[in-house]
Coordinates of C-alpha atoms in Angstrom, one line a residue:
M108 CA 44.5 100.3 81.4
T109 CA 44.1 98.5 78.1
T110 CA 46.3 95.7 76.8
T111 CA 48.3 98.1 74.6
E112 CA 49.3 100.4 77.5
R113 CA 52.4 99.7 79.4
P114 CA 52.7 100.4 83.2
Q115 CA 54.8 103.4 83.9
P116 CA 57.8 102.9 86.2
A117 CA 57.5 104.4 89.7
R118 CA 59.1 107.8 90.1
C119 CA 61.5 108.7 92.8
G120 CA 59.7 108.6 96.1
E121 CA 56.7 106.6 94.9
A122 CA 56.0 103.1 96.0
F123 CA 56.1 100.1 93.6
T124 CA 52.7 98.5 92.9
T125 CA 54.0 95.2 91.5
K126 CA 56.2 92.6 93.2
P127 CA 59.7 92.0 91.7
W128 CA 59.9 89.0 89.4
G129 CA 62.2 86.9 91.6
L130 CA 59.7 87.0 94.5
S131 CA 57.2 85.0 92.4
R132 CA 59.7 82.2 92.1
M133 CA 60.6 81.9 95.8
K134 CA 59.5 79.0 97.9
P135 CA 60.1 78.3 101.6
F136 CA 63.1 76.1 102.5
P137 CA 62.3 72.4 102.8
A138 CA 62.1 70.9 106.3
S139 CA 65.4 69.7 107.6
A140 CA 66.3 67.2 110.3
V141 CA 68.3 68.5 113.3
L142 CA 71.2 66.1 114.0
S143 CA 73.0 66.1 117.4
A144 CA 76.6 66.9 117.2
A145 CA 79.5 64.5 117.6
T146 CA 82.1 65.1 120.3
V147 CA 85.8 64.6 120.5
V148 CA 87.1 62.3 123.2
L149 CA 90.7 61.5 124.1
D150 CA 91.6 57.9 123.1
P151 CA 93.6 56.6 126.2
E152 CA 95.8 54.3 124.1
S153 CA 96.8 56.5 121.2
Q154 CA 96.5 59.8 123.1
T155 CA 94.7 61.3 120.0
G156 CA 91.3 62.8 119.6
R157 CA 88.5 60.4 118.5
W158 CA 85.1 61.6 117.2
V159 CA 82.2 59.9 119.0
G160 CA 78.6 60.2 117.9
P161 CA 75.6 60.7 120.2
D162 CA 75.0 57.0 120.1
G163 CA 78.4 56.3 121.6
L164 CA 79.9 54.8 118.5
S165 CA 83.0 56.1 116.7
V166 CA 82.3 58.3 113.7
P167 CA 84.1 56.9 110.7
C168 CA 87.1 58.8 109.4
M169 CA 86.7 59.9 105.8
D170 CA 89.6 60.2 103.4
R171 CA 91.2 63.6 103.1
H172 CA 90.9 65.5 99.9
K173 CA 93.8 65.3 97.4
R174 CA 95.8 68.4 97.0
S175 CA 95.0 70.3 93.8
E176 CA 97.5 70.2 91.0
T177 CA 95.7 72.7 88.7
S178 CA 98.5 75.2 88.7
K179 CA 101.2 73.1 87.1
E180 CA 102.9 75.2 84.5
T181 CA 104.6 74.0 81.3
A182 CA 107.9 75.4 80.1
T183 CA 107.2 78.2 77.7
K184 CA 109.7 79.7 75.3
T185 CA 108.7 83.2 74.8
S186 CA 112.0 84.9 75.3
L187 CA 114.0 86.0 72.2
D188 CA 117.0 83.7 72.9
G189 CA 114.8 80.6 72.9
N190 CA 115.4 79.7 76.6
T191 CA 112.5 79.1 79.0
D192 CA 111.2 82.1 80.8
Q193 CA 112.3 82.6 84.4
G194 CA 109.8 81.1 86.9
S195 CA 108.2 78.7 84.4
D196 CA 109.3 75.7 86.4
Q197 CA 106.7 75.9 89.1
Q198 CA 104.9 72.7 90.2
G199 CA 101.6 72.3 92.0
D200 CA 100.2 74.8 94.5
S201 CA 103.5 76.2 95.6
D202 CA 102.8 79.8 94.5

């Protein structure tokens, strides 16, 4: 094949002779560390569950995520009488 010829696509039932483009970009996953799991034990004083790591120390409690407020709607006036549309007074994630 010369440089001006283009390879012909494989016909139905024929095998491909070139690798797909994405395979040339793939690499193995990097090595990762295997961590032992934390367990939950019952705290005798508070009668609540407490996370304990494999070293016997308490796992610190992280803050919880804040609830999303992305769906707050503003009052729109698209009705002909100039009043707000019904249902436009929604707040937060209450949908």
